[in-house]
Tab-separated table of C-alpha atoms and ligand atoms in Angstrom:
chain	number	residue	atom	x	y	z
C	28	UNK	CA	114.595	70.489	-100.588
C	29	UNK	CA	113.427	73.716	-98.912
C	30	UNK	CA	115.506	74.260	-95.813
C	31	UNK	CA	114.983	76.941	-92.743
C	32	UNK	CA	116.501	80.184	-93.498
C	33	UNK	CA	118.211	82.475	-91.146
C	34	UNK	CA	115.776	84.953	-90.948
C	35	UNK	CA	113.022	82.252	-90.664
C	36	UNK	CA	114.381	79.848	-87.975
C	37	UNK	CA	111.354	79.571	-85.549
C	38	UNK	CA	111.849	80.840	-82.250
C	39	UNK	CA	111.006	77.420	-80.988
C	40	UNK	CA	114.232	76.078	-82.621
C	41	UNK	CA	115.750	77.845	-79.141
C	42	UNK	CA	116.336	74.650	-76.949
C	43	UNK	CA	114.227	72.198	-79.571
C	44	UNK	CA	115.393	68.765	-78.435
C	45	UNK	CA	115.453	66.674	-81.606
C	46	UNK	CA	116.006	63.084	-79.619
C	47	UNK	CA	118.924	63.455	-77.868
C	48	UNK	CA	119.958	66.412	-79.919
C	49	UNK	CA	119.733	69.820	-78.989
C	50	UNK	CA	120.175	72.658	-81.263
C	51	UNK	CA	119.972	76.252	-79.829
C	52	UNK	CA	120.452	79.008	-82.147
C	53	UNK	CA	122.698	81.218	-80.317
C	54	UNK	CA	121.799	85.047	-79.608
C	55	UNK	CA	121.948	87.193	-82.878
C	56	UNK	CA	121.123	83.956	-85.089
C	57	UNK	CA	124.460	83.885	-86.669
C	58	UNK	CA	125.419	80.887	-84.897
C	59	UNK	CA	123.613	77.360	-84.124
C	60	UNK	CA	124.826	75.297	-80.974
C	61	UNK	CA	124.524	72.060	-81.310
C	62	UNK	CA	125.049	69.802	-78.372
C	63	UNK	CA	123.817	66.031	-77.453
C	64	UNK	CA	126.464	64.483	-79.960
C	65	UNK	CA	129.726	62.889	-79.820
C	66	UNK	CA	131.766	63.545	-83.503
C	67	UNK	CA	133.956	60.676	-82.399
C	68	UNK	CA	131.437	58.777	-84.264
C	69	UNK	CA	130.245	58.393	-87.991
C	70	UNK	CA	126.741	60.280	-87.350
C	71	UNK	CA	123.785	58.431	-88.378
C	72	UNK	CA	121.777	60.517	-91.358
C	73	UNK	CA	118.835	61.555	-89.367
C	74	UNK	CA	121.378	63.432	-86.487
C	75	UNK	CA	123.192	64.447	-89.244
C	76	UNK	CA	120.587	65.709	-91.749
C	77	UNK	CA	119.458	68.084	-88.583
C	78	UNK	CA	122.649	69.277	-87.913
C	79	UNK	CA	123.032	70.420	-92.097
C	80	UNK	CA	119.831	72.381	-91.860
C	81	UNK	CA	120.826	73.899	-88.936
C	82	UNK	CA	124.146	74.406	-90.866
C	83	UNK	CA	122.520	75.831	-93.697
C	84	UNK	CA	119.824	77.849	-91.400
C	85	UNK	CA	122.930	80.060	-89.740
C	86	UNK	CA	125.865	79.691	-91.465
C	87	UNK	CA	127.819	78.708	-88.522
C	88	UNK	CA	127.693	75.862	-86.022
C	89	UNK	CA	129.300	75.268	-82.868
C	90	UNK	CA	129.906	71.842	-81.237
C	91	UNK	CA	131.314	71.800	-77.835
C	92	UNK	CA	132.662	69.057	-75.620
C	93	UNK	CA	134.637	66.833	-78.062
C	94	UNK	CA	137.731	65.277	-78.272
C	95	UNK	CA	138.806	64.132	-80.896
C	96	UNK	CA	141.553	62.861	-83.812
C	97	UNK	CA	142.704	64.448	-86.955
C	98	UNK	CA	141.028	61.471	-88.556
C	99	UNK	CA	137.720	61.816	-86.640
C	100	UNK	CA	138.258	65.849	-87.685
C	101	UNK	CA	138.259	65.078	-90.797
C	102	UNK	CA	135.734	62.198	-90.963
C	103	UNK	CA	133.023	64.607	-89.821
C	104	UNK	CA	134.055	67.119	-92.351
C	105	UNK	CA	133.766	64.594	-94.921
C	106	UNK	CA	129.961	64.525	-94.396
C	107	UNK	CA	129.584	68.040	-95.402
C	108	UNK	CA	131.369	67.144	-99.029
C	109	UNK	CA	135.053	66.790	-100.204
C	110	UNK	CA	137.929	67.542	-98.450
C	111	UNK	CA	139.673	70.564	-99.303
C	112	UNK	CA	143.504	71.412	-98.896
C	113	UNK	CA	145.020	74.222	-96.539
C	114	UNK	CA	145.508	77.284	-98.531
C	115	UNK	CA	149.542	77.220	-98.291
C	116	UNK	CA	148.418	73.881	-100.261
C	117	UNK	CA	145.586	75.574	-102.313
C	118	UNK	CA	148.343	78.380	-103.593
C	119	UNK	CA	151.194	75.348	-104.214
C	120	UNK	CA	153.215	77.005	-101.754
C	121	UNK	CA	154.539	73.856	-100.145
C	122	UNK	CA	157.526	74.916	-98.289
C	123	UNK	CA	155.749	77.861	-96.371
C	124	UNK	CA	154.015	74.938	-95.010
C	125	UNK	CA	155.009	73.945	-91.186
C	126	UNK	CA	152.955	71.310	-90.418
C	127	UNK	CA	155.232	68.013	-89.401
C	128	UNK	CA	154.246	64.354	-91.218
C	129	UNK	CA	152.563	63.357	-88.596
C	130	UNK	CA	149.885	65.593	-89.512
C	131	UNK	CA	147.491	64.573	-92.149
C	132	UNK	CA	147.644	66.905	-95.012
C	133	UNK	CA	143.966	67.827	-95.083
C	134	UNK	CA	144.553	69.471	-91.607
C	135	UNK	CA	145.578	73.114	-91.084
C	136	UNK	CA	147.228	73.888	-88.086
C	137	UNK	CA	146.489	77.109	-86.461
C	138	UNK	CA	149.023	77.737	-83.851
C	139	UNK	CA	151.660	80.479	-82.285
C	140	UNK	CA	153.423	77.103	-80.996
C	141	UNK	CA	157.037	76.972	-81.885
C	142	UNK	CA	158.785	74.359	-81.524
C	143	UNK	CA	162.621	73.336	-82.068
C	144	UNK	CA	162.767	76.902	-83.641
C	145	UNK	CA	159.585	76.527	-86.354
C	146	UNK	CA	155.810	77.338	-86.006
C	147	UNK	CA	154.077	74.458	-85.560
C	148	UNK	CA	151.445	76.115	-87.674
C	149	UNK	CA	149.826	78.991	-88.853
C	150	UNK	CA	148.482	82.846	-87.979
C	151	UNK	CA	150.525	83.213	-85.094
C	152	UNK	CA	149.177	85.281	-81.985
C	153	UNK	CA	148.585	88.622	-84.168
C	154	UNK	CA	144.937	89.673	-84.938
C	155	UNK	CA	143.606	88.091	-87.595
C	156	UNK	CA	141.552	90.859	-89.358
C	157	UNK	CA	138.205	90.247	-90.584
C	158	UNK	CA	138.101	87.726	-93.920
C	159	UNK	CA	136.805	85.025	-95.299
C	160	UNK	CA	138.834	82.211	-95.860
C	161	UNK	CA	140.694	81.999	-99.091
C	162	UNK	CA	138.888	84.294	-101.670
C	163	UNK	CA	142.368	84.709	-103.030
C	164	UNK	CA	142.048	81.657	-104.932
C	165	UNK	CA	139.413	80.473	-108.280
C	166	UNK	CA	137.624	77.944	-105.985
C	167	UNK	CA	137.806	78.963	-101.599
C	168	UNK	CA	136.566	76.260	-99.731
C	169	UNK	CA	132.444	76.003	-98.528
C	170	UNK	CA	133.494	75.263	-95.118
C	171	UNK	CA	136.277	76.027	-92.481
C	172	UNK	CA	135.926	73.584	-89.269
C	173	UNK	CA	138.239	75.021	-86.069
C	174	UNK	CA	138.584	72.096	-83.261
C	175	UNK	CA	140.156	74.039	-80.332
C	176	UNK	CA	143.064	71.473	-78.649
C	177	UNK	CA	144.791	74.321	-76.377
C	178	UNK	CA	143.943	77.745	-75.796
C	179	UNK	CA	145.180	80.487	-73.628
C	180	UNK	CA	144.092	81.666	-70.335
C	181	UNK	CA	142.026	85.157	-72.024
C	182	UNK	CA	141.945	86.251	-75.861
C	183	UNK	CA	141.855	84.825	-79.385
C	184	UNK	CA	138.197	84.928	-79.351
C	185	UNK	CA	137.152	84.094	-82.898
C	186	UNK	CA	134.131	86.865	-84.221
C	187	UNK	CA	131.538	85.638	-87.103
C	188	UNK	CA	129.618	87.946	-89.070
C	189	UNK	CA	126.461	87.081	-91.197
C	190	UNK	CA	127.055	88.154	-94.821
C	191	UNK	CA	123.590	87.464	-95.973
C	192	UNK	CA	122.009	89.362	-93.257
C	193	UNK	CA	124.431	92.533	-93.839
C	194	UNK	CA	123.681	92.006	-97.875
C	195	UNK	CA	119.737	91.831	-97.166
C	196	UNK	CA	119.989	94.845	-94.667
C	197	UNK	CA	122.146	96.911	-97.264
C	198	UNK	CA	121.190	100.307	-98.417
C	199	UNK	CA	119.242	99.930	-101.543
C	200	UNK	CA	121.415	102.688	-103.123
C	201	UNK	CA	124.778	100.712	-102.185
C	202	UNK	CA	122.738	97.301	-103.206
C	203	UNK	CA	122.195	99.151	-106.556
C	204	UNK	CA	126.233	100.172	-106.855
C	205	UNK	CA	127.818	96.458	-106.647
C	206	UNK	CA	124.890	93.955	-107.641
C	207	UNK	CA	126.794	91.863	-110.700
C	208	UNK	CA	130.390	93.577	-110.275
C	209	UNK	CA	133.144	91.599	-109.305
C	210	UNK	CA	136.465	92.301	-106.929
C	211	UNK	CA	139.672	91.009	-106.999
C	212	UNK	CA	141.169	89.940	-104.470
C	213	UNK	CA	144.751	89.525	-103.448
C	214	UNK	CA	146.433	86.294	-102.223
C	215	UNK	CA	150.016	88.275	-101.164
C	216	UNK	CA	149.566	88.748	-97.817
C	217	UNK	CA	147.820	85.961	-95.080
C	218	UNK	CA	144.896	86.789	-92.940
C	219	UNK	CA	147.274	88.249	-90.207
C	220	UNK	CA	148.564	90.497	-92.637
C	221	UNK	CA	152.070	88.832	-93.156
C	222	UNK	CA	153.496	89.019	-96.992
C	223	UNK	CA	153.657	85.308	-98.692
C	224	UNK	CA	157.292	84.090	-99.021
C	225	UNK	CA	158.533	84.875	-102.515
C	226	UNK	CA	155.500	87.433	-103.310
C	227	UNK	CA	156.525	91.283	-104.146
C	228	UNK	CA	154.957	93.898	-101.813
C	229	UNK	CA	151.824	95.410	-103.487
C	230	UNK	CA	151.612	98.728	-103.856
C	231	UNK	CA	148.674	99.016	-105.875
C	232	UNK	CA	145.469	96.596	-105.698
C	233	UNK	CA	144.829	96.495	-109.023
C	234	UNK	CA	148.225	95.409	-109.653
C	235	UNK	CA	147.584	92.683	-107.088
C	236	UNK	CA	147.376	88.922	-108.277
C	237	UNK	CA	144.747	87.038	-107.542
C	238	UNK	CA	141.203	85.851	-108.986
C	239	UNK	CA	138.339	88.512	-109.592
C	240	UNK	CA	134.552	87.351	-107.406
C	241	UNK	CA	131.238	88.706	-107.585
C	242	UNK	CA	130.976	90.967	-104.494
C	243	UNK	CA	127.179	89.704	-104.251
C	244	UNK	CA	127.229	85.442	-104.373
C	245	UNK	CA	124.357	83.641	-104.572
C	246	UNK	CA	124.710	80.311	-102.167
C	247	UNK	CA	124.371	77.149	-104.339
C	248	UNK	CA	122.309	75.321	-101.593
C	249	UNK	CA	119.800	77.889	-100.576
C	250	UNK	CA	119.813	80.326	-103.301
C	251	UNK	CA	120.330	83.433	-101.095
C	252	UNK	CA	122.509	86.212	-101.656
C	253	UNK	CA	125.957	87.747	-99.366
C	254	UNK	CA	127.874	89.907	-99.281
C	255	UNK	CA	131.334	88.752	-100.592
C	256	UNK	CA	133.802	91.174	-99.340
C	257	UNK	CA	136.989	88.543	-98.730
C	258	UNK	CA	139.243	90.934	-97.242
C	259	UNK	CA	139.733	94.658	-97.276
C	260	UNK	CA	143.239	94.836	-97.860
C	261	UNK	CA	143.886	94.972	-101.496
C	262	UNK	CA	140.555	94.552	-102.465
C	263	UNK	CA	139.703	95.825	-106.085
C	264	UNK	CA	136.225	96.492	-107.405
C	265	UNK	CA	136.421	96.120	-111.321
C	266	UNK	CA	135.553	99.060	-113.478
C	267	UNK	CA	135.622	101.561	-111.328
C	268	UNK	CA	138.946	104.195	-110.414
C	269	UNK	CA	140.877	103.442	-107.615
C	270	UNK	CA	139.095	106.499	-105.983
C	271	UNK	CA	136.336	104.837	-106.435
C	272	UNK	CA	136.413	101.245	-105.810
C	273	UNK	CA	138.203	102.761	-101.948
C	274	UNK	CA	135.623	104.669	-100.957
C	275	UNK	CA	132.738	102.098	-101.994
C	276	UNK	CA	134.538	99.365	-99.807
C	277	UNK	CA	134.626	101.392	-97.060
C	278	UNK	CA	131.143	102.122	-96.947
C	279	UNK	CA	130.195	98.357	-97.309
C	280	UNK	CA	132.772	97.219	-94.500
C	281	UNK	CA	131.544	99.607	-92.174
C	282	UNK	CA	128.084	98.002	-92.554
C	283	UNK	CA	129.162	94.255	-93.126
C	284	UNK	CA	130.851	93.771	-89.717
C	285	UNK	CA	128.026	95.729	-87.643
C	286	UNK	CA	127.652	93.849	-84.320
C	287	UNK	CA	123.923	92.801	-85.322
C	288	UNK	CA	125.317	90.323	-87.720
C	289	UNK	CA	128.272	88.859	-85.921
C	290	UNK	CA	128.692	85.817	-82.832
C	291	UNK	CA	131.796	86.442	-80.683
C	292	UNK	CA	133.299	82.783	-79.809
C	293	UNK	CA	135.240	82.727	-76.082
C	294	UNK	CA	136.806	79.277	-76.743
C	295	UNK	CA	136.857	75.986	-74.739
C	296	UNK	CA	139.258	73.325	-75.468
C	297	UNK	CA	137.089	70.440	-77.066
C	298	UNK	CA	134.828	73.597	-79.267
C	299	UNK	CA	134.152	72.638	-82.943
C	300	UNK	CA	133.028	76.129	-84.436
C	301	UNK	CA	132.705	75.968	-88.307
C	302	UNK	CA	131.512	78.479	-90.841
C	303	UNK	CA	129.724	78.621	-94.011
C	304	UNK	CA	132.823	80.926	-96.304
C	305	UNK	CA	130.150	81.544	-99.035
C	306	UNK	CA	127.949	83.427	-96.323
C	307	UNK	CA	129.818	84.210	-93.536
C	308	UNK	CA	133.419	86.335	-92.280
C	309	UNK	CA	135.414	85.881	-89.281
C	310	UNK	CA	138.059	87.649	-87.386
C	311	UNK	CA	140.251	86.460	-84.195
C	312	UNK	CA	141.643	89.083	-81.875
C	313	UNK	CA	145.048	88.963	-81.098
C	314	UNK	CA	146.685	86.916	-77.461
C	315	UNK	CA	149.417	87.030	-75.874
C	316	UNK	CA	152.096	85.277	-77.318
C	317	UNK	CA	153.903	84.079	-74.468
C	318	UNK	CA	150.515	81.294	-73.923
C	319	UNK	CA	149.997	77.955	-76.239
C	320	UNK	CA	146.886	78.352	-78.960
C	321	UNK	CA	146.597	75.098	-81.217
C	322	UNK	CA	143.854	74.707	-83.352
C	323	UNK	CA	143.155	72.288	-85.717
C	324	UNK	CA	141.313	72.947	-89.081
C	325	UNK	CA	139.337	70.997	-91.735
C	326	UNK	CA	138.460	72.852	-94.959
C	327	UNK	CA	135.481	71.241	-97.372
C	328	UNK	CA	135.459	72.268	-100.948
C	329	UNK	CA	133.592	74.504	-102.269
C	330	UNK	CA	132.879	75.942	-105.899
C	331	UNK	CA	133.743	79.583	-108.156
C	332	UNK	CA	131.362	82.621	-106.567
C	333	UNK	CA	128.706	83.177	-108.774
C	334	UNK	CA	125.986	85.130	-108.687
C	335	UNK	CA	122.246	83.973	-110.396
C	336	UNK	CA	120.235	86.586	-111.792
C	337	UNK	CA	116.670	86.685	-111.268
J	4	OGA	C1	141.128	80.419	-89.843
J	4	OGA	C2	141.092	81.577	-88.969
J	4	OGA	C3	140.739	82.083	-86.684
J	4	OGA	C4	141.185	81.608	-85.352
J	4	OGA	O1	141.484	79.334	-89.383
J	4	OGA	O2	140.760	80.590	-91.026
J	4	OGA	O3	140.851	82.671	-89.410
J	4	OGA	O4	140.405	81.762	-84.427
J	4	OGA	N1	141.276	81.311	-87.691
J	4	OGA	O5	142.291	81.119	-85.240
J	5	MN	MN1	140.208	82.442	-91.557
């Protein structure tokens, strides 16, 4: 099946009502909003087979105006494949994880919330540099889905950026440098930069642990190619000197997260904004930690990075 591509989306898709549907790709094309449906509900396959290609057309879709359970969360992430754990889960780190029984263990809470002296989940109020989720481990997840339940009054914005339009807009020469190399990447530290209970500081990335990608990943359902950076800190690019592997991530992080290829979220309670990890990084600025955030996430599973040569 041949689906609409990024750079390809007709114009027209811009307020296209498909029944009752409407999906608007949002300014910068990184994003899809999709709005006329209620995720409460199993989705029947025509509403939902628009939805994938518009899900596989951005790499990112946003669903507003919902309210809804951990098991209807989950029930619409479902659709998009299996269910994947939360990576405290992913990296058998049980006990680092907060979330009480009453939560199902498919669901990631993302919260500053403490309560009777523990954090009701994780990342805190602290930015959340720019990532994509789990590259730390042999198989990160295809999807992340955020459902905002509280937010505070200003901040915690969440930022996407495009990967495949930063890899097709690449310098040839840098293109050249990394097509078919692989980094490592680190899981010691978590996306707001705290060190992993139990795991020794790391003073050198090759030293790091964690599994080794292809910086370049072609996306098993469209074929394309992205960028896959995972996160700068610790980041390794194999076979080259330290010297070297630095200064050639610096160059392609100062391109990837250009504001061409990114969607800045300002949150709503009741958003569902979910990205495509294969194509896609996000960031979330920081908030003030005195306010309530509590997000809850679904992960689908995804596959090892490769990349397909021509
Ligand atoms: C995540 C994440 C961003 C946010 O859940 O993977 O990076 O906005 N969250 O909380
Ligand atoms: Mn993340």
């Amino acid at each position: 099946m041949v689906y609409a591509l990024i750079c390809d989306l007709p114009s027209k898709w811009e307020k296209k009502i498909v029944g009752a549907m409407n999906v608007t790709l949002l300014p910068g094309g990184v994003c899809a909003e999709i709005s006329g449906v209620n995720l409460c509900r199993p989705l029947i396959d025509n509403v939902f087979s628009k939805i994938y290609k518009a899900w596989l057309g951005t790499g990112a879709l946003l669903i507003r105006g919902q309210c809804l359970t951990d098991k209807q969360l989950l029930t619409f992430a479902k659709q998009f494949g299996d269910l994947e754990f939360p990576p405290s889960k992913l990296l058998s780190l049980m006990n680092s994880d907060s979330s009480s029984d009453k939560i199902p263990s498919h669901i990631n809470v993302i919260s500053n919330v403490v309560e009777n002296g523990r954090p009701i989940g994780q990342l805190g109020a602290g930015e959340a540099s720019w990532h994509t989720d789990s590259a730390f481990v042999e198989e990160p997840p295809a999807a992340s889905i955020l459902y905002a339940i509280e937010i505070p009054s200003k901040g915690g914005n969440t930022t996407l950026a495009n990967m495949t339009k930063a890899w097709d807009s690449l310098d040839p020469v840098l293109r050249a440098a990394i097509r078919g190399k692989k980094a490592k990447h680190d899981y010691t530290y978590t996306s707001v930069g705290e060190r992993r209970k139990d795991f020794p500081e790391v003073l050198d990335p090759r030293e790091a642990p964690g599994p080794a990608h292809p910086i370049v990943r072609t996306h098993p359902d469209t074929g394309r190619e992205s960028l896959y950076l995972g996160r700068r800190l610790n980041c390794y690019i194999l076979g080259l000197s330290l010297n070297e592997s630095e200064k050639l991530l610096d160059q392609l992080w100062k391109h990837a997260v250009k504001p061409e290829f990114t969607y800045e979220h300002v949150w709503q309670v009741g958003d569902v904004l979910m990205w495509d990890n294969r194509c896609t990084m996000h960031r979330r600025e920081a908030f003030d930690k005195s306010e309530r955030r509590i997000m809850h996430r679904a992960q689908v599973k995804g596959e090892r990075p490769y990349f397909e040569v021509e």
